[in-house]
Amino acid sequence: MMAVPSTPPPGAVPAVPPLVAMVGGGQLARMTHQAAIALGQTLRVLATAPGEPAAQVTPDVVIGSHTELEDLRRVAAGAHVLTFDHEHVPTELLEKLVAEGVNVAPPPEALVHAQDKLVMRRRLEALGVPVPRYAEIGTIDDLDAFARRIAGPVVVKAVRGGYDGKGVRMARDPSHARDIATAFLADGVPVMAEEQVNLRRELSALVARSPFGQGAAWPVVETVQRDGICVQVIAPAPGLPDDVAAAAQQLALRLAAELGVVGVLAVELFETADGGLLVNELAMRPHNSGHWTMDGARTGQFEQHVRAVLDYPLGDTDAVAPVTVMANVLGAPERPAMTVDERLHHLFARMPDARVHLYGKEERPGRKVGHVNFLGTDMAEVAALRERAELAAHWLSHAQWTDGWDPHAGDDKQSSAIGKGGRSGINGHD
């Protein structure tokens, strides 16, 4: 049951704010720390190095590894709750922490469903939740038998450890599938296979759940993938029927309760060509598909995660604008000569409404180094908003305007840019 603290008597020493510890020093921990500050708190993080995104901004850093029990004990010591920036902590270590009295959120028996794709598929199937057809692959004969059973193309997946397209391979044909599986198995990687779904698009239903059992759901969003990496999120998902959106939210809330999730849960979905929904992946932490909430919702996912793991009442998840588009900033093939500071200068001169979130990461090809949000006043402008978000994200990563926009061009070209929803650089800003 949710504990409500009593008011201290007059003159009493103020209570120490609750301490949330997070395993992982990446951008999710960095943005969770931002949310903790607003609540009068400081996030403690377990980072592998002082230069990691979260370690740059919080004074409470433990340097160590998520695979070492002693390091996990150090970050958890004195904390009210231990939570996660990623799902890669070995389950057996988390179970030891729980046995020692550490409050782990989400608990290991829930988190395993985001760590192990096969465990997740089996549990969802047992709950009657629609998932793609799948099979555990121990030998190439198992793969061949599965391919014959589904009579179609397959996806070969590492059971554990994959993200952003890593560990997930789309097979071109049966021979290619065998090559992929052989390589995984030779490396000792547990393997599963799934059917390649005939899908219309990918969606994400983001919810949060507290230990008290309170749940909250944000609008269902569309996620746009390129090479296995999310490049854009549109909130809410354009053209999604209200009943389908409600069903997705209800499914995500049900899964959060059935699995015992505490914190944010992202349910990644396939919308099939016939309009059905299949669960693709689960993530039990703040998620890339929820970055739009930082600017586009009354309560962002990072604050909500802190609220949930501390068993605070959850915040309002309503959108603050009819449409929000988030675009990931991915490292360019070659790092631009122009500094990030100068790129920001030019971006804000052209698009002062851009909401930029940079992670303090070294720029490397394809690496997520930030994201940018744009809010719109009408779903009718979603196409233009997506174009602006793509322009902004590409500029931030490549220092190139893909539409050929020149900040030093004459008034006619700058007026054209304003008409497309941008603003030209004025007063010498460019």
Coordinates of C-alpha atoms in Angstrom, one line a residue:
M1 CA 0.0 0.0 0.0
M2 CA 1.2 3.5 -0.8
A3 CA 2.7 5.1 2.3
V4 CA 1.8 8.7 3.0
P5 CA 4.4 10.5 5.1
S6 CA 3.2 12.3 8.2
T7 CA 3.9 16.0 8.7
P8 CA 6.9 16.5 11.1
P9 CA 6.3 18.6 14.2
P10 CA 7.4 22.3 14.2
G11 CA 11.1 22.7 14.7
A12 CA 12.0 19.1 13.6
V13 CA 15.0 18.5 11.4
P14 CA 13.8 18.2 7.8
A15 CA 13.7 14.7 6.5
V16 CA 16.4 13.7 3.9
P17 CA 14.9 13.5 0.4
P18 CA 14.4 10.0 -0.9
L19 CA 17.4 8.7 -2.9
V20 CA 16.8 6.8 -6.2
A21 CA 19.8 4.8 -7.5
M22 CA 19.9 3.9 -11.2
V23 CA 22.1 1.2 -12.8
G24 CA 23.6 2.6 -15.9
G25 CA 25.1 6.0 -16.8
G26 CA 23.6 6.6 -20.2
Q27 CA 21.2 9.2 -21.5
L28 CA 18.2 7.7 -19.8
A29 CA 19.8 8.1 -16.4
R30 CA 20.9 11.6 -17.4
M31 CA 17.4 12.7 -18.2
T32 CA 16.0 10.9 -15.1
H33 CA 18.4 12.9 -13.1
Q34 CA 17.0 16.1 -14.6
A35 CA 13.5 15.0 -13.4
A36 CA 14.8 14.1 -10.0
I37 CA 16.2 17.6 -9.6
A38 CA 12.8 19.1 -10.1
L39 CA 11.5 16.9 -7.3
G40 CA 14.3 18.1 -4.9
Q41 CA 16.3 15.0 -5.3
T42 CA 19.6 13.8 -6.7
L43 CA 19.9 10.6 -8.7
R44 CA 22.8 8.2 -7.8
V45 CA 24.1 6.3 -10.9
L46 CA 26.3 3.3 -11.5
A47 CA 28.4 4.3 -14.5
T48 CA 31.3 2.5 -16.1
A49 CA 33.3 5.8 -16.5
P50 CA 33.1 9.4 -15.3
G51 CA 32.5 10.6 -18.9
E52 CA 29.2 8.8 -19.3
P53 CA 26.2 11.1 -19.9
A54 CA 24.6 10.8 -16.4
A55 CA 28.0 10.8 -14.6
Q56 CA 28.6 14.3 -16.2
V57 CA 25.7 15.8 -14.4
T58 CA 25.1 14.1 -11.1
P59 CA 27.4 14.5 -8.1
D60 CA 26.5 11.0 -6.8
V61 CA 28.3 8.6 -9.1
V62 CA 29.6 5.1 -8.4
I63 CA 32.1 3.8 -11.0
G64 CA 31.7 0.1 -11.6
S65 CA 30.1 -2.6 -13.6
H66 CA 26.5 -3.9 -13.6
T67 CA 27.8 -7.4 -13.8
E68 CA 29.6 -7.1 -10.4
L69 CA 27.6 -7.8 -7.3
E70 CA 29.8 -5.6 -5.1
D71 CA 29.4 -2.6 -7.4
L72 CA 25.6 -3.1 -7.4
R73 CA 25.7 -3.2 -3.6
R74 CA 27.7 0.0 -3.5
V75 CA 25.2 1.9 -5.7
A76 CA 22.2 0.5 -3.8
A77 CA 23.6 1.3 -0.3
G78 CA 21.3 3.7 1.5
A79 CA 19.1 4.2 -1.5
H80 CA 15.3 4.0 -1.2
V81 CA 15.0 2.1 -4.5
L82 CA 17.3 0.7 -7.2
T83 CA 16.1 1.1 -10.8
F84 CA 17.6 0.8 -14.3
D85 CA 18.8 2.7 -17.3
H86 CA 19.1 -0.6 -19.2
E87 CA 18.0 -4.2 -18.7
H88 CA 21.4 -6.0 -18.8
V89 CA 21.9 -6.7 -15.1
P90 CA 22.1 -10.5 -14.6
T91 CA 18.9 -11.8 -12.9
E92 CA 20.8 -13.8 -10.3
L93 CA 22.6 -10.7 -9.0
L94 CA 19.3 -8.8 -8.7
E95 CA 17.8 -11.7 -6.8
K96 CA 20.7 -11.6 -4.4
L97 CA 20.1 -7.9 -3.8
V98 CA 16.4 -8.5 -3.2
A99 CA 17.3 -11.2 -0.7
E100 CA 19.5 -8.7 1.1
G101 CA 16.6 -6.3 1.4
V102 CA 17.3 -4.0 -1.5
N103 CA 14.1 -2.5 -3.1
V104 CA 14.6 -3.3 -6.8
A105 CA 12.1 -1.7 -9.2
P106 CA 11.1 -3.3 -11.4
P107 CA 11.7 -6.5 -9.5
P108 CA 13.8 -9.2 -11.2
E109 CA 10.8 -11.5 -11.7
A110 CA 9.3 -8.7 -13.9
L111 CA 12.5 -7.4 -15.5
V112 CA 13.4 -10.9 -16.9
H113 CA 10.6 -10.4 -19.4
A114 CA 12.5 -7.4 -20.9
Q115 CA 15.8 -9.3 -20.7
D116 CA 14.9 -12.6 -22.3
K117 CA 12.9 -12.6 -25.5
L118 CA 12.0 -16.3 -25.2
V119 CA 10.8 -15.9 -21.6
M120 CA 8.8 -12.9 -22.7
R121 CA 7.2 -14.6 -25.7
R122 CA 6.2 -17.7 -23.6
R123 CA 4.7 -15.6 -20.8
L124 CA 2.7 -13.4 -23.2
E125 CA 1.5 -16.4 -25.1
A126 CA 0.3 -18.0 -21.8
L127 CA -1.5 -14.7 -21.0
G128 CA -3.3 -14.9 -24.3
V129 CA -1.5 -11.9 -25.7
P130 CA -1.1 -11.9 -29.5
V131 CA 2.6 -12.3 -30.5
P132 CA 4.3 -13.3 -33.8
R133 CA 4.8 -17.0 -34.3
Y134 CA 8.2 -18.0 -32.8
A135 CA 10.4 -21.0 -31.9
E136 CA 13.5 -21.6 -29.8
I137 CA 16.3 -22.6 -32.0
G138 CA 18.9 -25.0 -30.6
T139 CA 20.0 -26.5 -34.0
I140 CA 19.8 -25.6 -37.7
D141 CA 17.2 -28.4 -38.0
D142 CA 15.0 -26.5 -35.5
L143 CA 15.3 -23.5 -37.8
D144 CA 14.4 -25.4 -40.9
A145 CA 11.4 -27.0 -39.2
F146 CA 10.1 -23.6 -38.1
A147 CA 10.6 -22.1 -41.5
R148 CA 8.6 -24.9 -43.0
R149 CA 5.8 -24.5 -40.4
I150 CA 5.3 -20.8 -41.1
A151 CA 6.0 -21.1 -44.8
G152 CA 7.4 -17.6 -45.0
P153 CA 10.5 -15.4 -44.2
V154 CA 11.9 -15.5 -40.7
V155 CA 13.7 -13.1 -38.3
V156 CA 16.6 -14.6 -36.3
K157 CA 17.1 -13.1 -32.9
A158 CA 19.6 -13.4 -30.0
V159 CA 17.4 -14.3 -27.0
R160 CA 19.3 -11.8 -24.8
G161 CA 21.2 -8.6 -25.1
G162 CA 19.9 -7.1 -28.4
Y163 CA 18.7 -3.5 -28.8
D164 CA 18.6 -0.8 -31.6
G165 CA 18.6 -3.6 -34.1
K166 CA 21.6 -5.4 -32.6
G167 CA 21.0 -9.1 -32.2
V168 CA 18.0 -9.0 -34.6
R169 CA 18.6 -10.1 -38.2
M170 CA 16.0 -10.2 -41.0
A171 CA 16.8 -13.2 -43.2
R172 CA 16.6 -12.8 -46.9
D173 CA 16.0 -16.5 -47.6
P174 CA 16.4 -19.9 -45.8
S175 CA 20.1 -20.0 -46.6
H176 CA 20.7 -16.6 -45.1
A177 CA 18.7 -17.6 -42.0
R178 CA 20.9 -20.6 -41.5
D179 CA 24.0 -18.5 -41.8
I180 CA 22.8 -16.1 -39.2
A181 CA 21.7 -18.8 -36.8
T182 CA 25.0 -20.7 -37.3
A183 CA 27.0 -17.6 -36.4
F184 CA 25.0 -16.9 -33.3
L185 CA 25.1 -20.5 -32.1
A186 CA 28.9 -20.7 -32.8
D187 CA 29.3 -17.8 -30.4
G188 CA 27.3 -19.5 -27.7
V189 CA 24.4 -17.1 -28.1
P190 CA 20.9 -18.6 -27.4
V191 CA 18.7 -18.2 -30.5
M192 CA 15.1 -17.9 -31.4
A193 CA 13.3 -17.4 -34.7
E194 CA 10.1 -15.5 -35.5
E195 CA 8.0 -14.9 -38.5
Q196 CA 8.5 -11.7 -40.4
V197 CA 5.2 -9.9 -39.8
N198 CA 3.3 -8.2 -42.7
L199 CA 3.0 -5.0 -40.8
R200 CA 1.5 -1.6 -41.6
R201 CA 3.7 0.3 -39.1
E202 CA 5.1 0.0 -35.6
L203 CA 3.5 1.5 -32.5
S204 CA 4.4 2.0 -28.9
A205 CA 2.1 2.0 -25.8
L206 CA 3.9 3.6 -22.9
V207 CA 2.5 3.3 -19.4
A208 CA 3.7 3.5 -15.8
R209 CA 2.7 1.5 -12.7
S210 CA 3.4 2.1 -9.0
P211 CA 3.9 -0.5 -6.2
F212 CA 0.5 0.7 -5.0
G213 CA -1.0 -0.5 -8.3
Q214 CA -1.8 2.8 -9.8
G215 CA -1.4 2.9 -13.6
A216 CA -1.2 5.7 -16.1
A217 CA -1.0 5.6 -19.9
W218 CA 0.3 8.1 -22.4
P219 CA -1.2 8.4 -26.0
V220 CA -0.1 5.6 -28.3
V221 CA 2.6 6.7 -30.7
E222 CA 3.9 5.6 -34.1
T223 CA 7.6 4.8 -34.2
V224 CA 9.5 5.1 -37.5
Q225 CA 12.4 2.7 -37.8
R226 CA 15.5 2.8 -40.1
D227 CA 18.1 0.0 -40.1
G228 CA 16.6 -1.3 -36.8
I229 CA 16.9 2.1 -35.1
C230 CA 14.0 4.4 -34.2
V231 CA 14.5 7.7 -36.1
Q232 CA 11.1 9.4 -35.4
V233 CA 8.1 9.2 -33.1
I234 CA 4.8 10.8 -33.8
A235 CA 2.4 11.3 -30.9
P236 CA -0.4 10.4 -31.1
A237 CA -0.1 7.8 -33.9
P238 CA -1.8 9.4 -36.9
G239 CA -5.0 7.8 -38.1
L240 CA -5.1 5.2 -35.3
P241 CA -8.8 4.4 -34.5
D242 CA -9.8 5.4 -31.0
D243 CA -10.8 1.8 -30.1
V244 CA -7.5 0.4 -31.3
A245 CA -5.5 3.0 -29.3
A246 CA -7.6 2.3 -26.2
A247 CA -7.0 -1.4 -26.7
A248 CA -3.3 -0.9 -26.9
Q249 CA -3.3 1.2 -23.7
Q250 CA -5.4 -1.3 -21.9
L251 CA -3.1 -4.1 -23.0
A252 CA 0.0 -2.3 -21.8
L253 CA -1.6 -1.6 -18.4
R254 CA -2.7 -5.2 -18.1
L255 CA 0.8 -6.4 -18.9
A256 CA 2.3 -4.0 -16.3
A257 CA 0.0 -5.5 -13.7
E258 CA 0.3 -9.1 -14.7
L259 CA 4.1 -9.0 -14.8
G260 CA 4.4 -6.9 -11.6
V261 CA 6.2 -3.9 -13.3
V262 CA 7.1 -0.9 -11.2
G263 CA 8.1 2.1 -13.2
V264 CA 7.7 2.9 -16.9
L265 CA 6.8 0.1 -19.3
A266 CA 7.1 0.4 -23.1
V267 CA 5.1 -2.1 -25.1
E268 CA 6.4 -2.1 -28.7
L269 CA 3.7 -3.2 -31.1
F270 CA 3.3 -4.3 -34.7
E271 CA 0.1 -2.9 -36.4
T272 CA -0.5 -5.6 -38.9
A273 CA -1.8 -5.1 -42.5
D274 CA -5.3 -6.2 -41.4
G275 CA -5.3 -3.7 -38.4
G276 CA -4.5 -6.2 -35.7
L277 CA -1.9 -5.7 -32.9
L278 CA 1.0 -8.0 -32.0
V279 CA 3.5 -7.4 -29.2
N280 CA 7.0 -7.1 -30.4
E281 CA 9.2 -6.1 -27.5
L282 CA 9.0 -4.9 -23.8
A283 CA 11.2 -2.4 -22.1
M284 CA 10.9 -1.7 -18.3
R285 CA 12.5 1.7 -18.1
P286 CA 12.1 5.1 -19.7
H287 CA 12.1 4.4 -23.5
N288 CA 13.1 6.2 -26.7
S289 CA 9.4 6.1 -27.8
G290 CA 8.6 8.3 -24.8
H291 CA 11.1 11.1 -25.3
W292 CA 8.3 13.2 -26.8
T293 CA 6.7 13.4 -23.4
M294 CA 9.5 15.7 -22.1
D295 CA 7.9 18.5 -24.0
G296 CA 4.6 17.1 -25.3
A297 CA 2.9 15.7 -22.1
R298 CA 1.9 17.1 -18.8
T299 CA 4.1 14.6 -17.0
G300 CA 7.2 13.4 -18.9
Q301 CA 8.3 9.7 -18.7
F302 CA 11.4 10.5 -16.6
E303 CA 9.5 12.2 -13.8
Q304 CA 6.8 9.6 -14.0
H305 CA 9.4 6.8 -13.6
V306 CA 10.8 8.5 -10.4
R307 CA 7.3 9.0 -9.1
A308 CA 6.4 5.3 -9.8
V309 CA 9.5 3.7 -8.2
L310 CA 9.1 5.9 -5.1
D311 CA 5.3 5.1 -5.0
Y312 CA 4.3 8.7 -5.4
P313 CA 0.9 9.3 -7.0
L314 CA 1.4 9.3 -10.8
G315 CA 1.2 12.4 -12.9
D316 CA -1.2 13.5 -15.6
T317 CA -0.2 11.9 -18.9
D318 CA -2.4 14.0 -21.2
A319 CA -0.7 15.6 -24.3
V320 CA -0.2 19.4 -24.1
A321 CA -0.4 19.8 -27.9
P322 CA -2.5 18.0 -30.6
V323 CA 0.7 16.5 -32.1
T324 CA 4.3 16.1 -31.1
V325 CA 7.1 14.8 -33.3
M326 CA 10.4 13.5 -31.9
A327 CA 13.4 12.9 -34.1
N328 CA 16.6 11.2 -32.9
V329 CA 19.9 12.9 -33.5
L330 CA 22.2 10.1 -34.8
G331 CA 25.9 10.5 -35.3
A332 CA 27.0 11.3 -38.8
P333 CA 29.4 9.0 -40.8
E334 CA 32.0 11.7 -40.3
R335 CA 31.9 14.2 -37.4
P336 CA 31.3 17.7 -38.8
A337 CA 34.0 20.3 -38.4
M338 CA 31.4 22.7 -37.0
T339 CA 31.0 22.5 -33.2
V340 CA 27.8 21.4 -31.6
D341 CA 27.5 24.8 -30.0
E342 CA 27.6 26.5 -33.5
R343 CA 25.1 23.9 -34.8
L344 CA 22.7 24.8 -32.0
H345 CA 23.2 28.5 -32.8
H346 CA 22.1 28.0 -36.4
L347 CA 19.3 25.6 -35.5
F348 CA 17.7 28.0 -33.0
A349 CA 18.0 30.9 -35.4
R350 CA 16.0 29.0 -38.0
M351 CA 13.7 27.0 -35.7
P352 CA 13.4 28.8 -32.4
D353 CA 10.5 26.4 -31.4
A354 CA 12.8 23.3 -31.6
R355 CA 13.2 21.6 -28.2
V356 CA 16.7 20.1 -28.2
H357 CA 17.9 17.5 -25.8
L358 CA 21.6 16.5 -26.1
Y359 CA 23.2 13.7 -24.2
G360 CA 26.9 14.8 -23.8
K361 CA 28.0 11.8 -25.9
E362 CA 31.0 11.6 -28.2
E363 CA 29.7 11.6 -31.8
R364 CA 30.1 8.3 -33.6
P365 CA 28.3 7.0 -36.7
G366 CA 24.7 6.0 -36.0
R367 CA 25.0 6.7 -32.2
K368 CA 22.1 8.4 -30.5
V369 CA 23.6 11.6 -29.3
G370 CA 20.4 13.6 -28.7
H371 CA 16.8 14.2 -29.8
V372 CA 14.7 17.1 -30.8
N373 CA 10.9 17.7 -30.2
F374 CA 8.5 19.8 -32.2
L375 CA 4.9 20.6 -31.0
G376 CA 2.1 21.2 -33.5
T377 CA -1.3 22.8 -33.2
D378 CA -3.1 20.5 -35.5
M379 CA -2.8 16.9 -36.7
A380 CA -3.2 18.2 -40.2
E381 CA 0.3 19.6 -40.0
V382 CA 2.0 16.3 -39.0
A383 CA 3.7 15.9 -42.4
A384 CA 5.2 19.4 -42.2
L385 CA 6.2 18.8 -38.6
R386 CA 7.9 15.6 -39.5
E387 CA 9.8 17.3 -42.3
R388 CA 11.0 20.0 -39.9
A389 CA 12.0 17.4 -37.3
E390 CA 14.0 15.5 -39.8
L391 CA 15.7 18.7 -41.1
A392 CA 16.6 19.7 -37.5
A393 CA 18.0 16.3 -36.5
H394 CA 20.1 16.0 -39.7
W395 CA 21.5 19.5 -39.2
L396 CA 22.4 18.7 -35.6
S397 CA 24.3 15.6 -36.6
H398 CA 25.7 16.5 -40.1
A399 CA 25.8 20.4 -40.0
Q400 CA 24.0 20.3 -43.4
W401 CA 20.5 21.5 -44.3
T402 CA 19.1 18.8 -46.6
D403 CA 16.7 21.3 -48.2
G404 CA 19.6 23.5 -49.2
W405 CA 18.6 26.3 -46.9
D406 CA 21.3 29.0 -46.7
P407 CA 21.2 31.2 -43.6
H408 CA 23.1 33.9 -45.5
A409 CA 20.8 33.9 -48.6
G410 CA 18.7 36.8 -49.6
D411 CA 15.3 37.8 -48.3
D412 CA 13.3 35.8 -50.9
K413 CA 14.8 32.5 -49.8
Q414 CA 14.5 33.3 -46.1
S415 CA 10.8 34.3 -46.6
S416 CA 10.2 30.9 -48.2
A417 CA 11.8 29.2 -45.2
I418 CA 9.4 31.1 -42.9
G419 CA 6.4 30.0 -45.0
K420 CA 7.4 26.4 -44.4
G421 CA 7.2 26.8 -40.6
G422 CA 10.8 27.8 -40.0
R423 CA 12.2 31.3 -39.2
S424 CA 15.2 32.9 -40.9
G425 CA 18.1 34.1 -38.9
I426 CA 17.7 37.8 -38.1
N427 CA 19.5 40.4 -36.1
G428 CA 22.8 38.9 -37.0
H429 CA 22.1 35.5 -35.4
D430 CA 23.2 33.7 -38.5

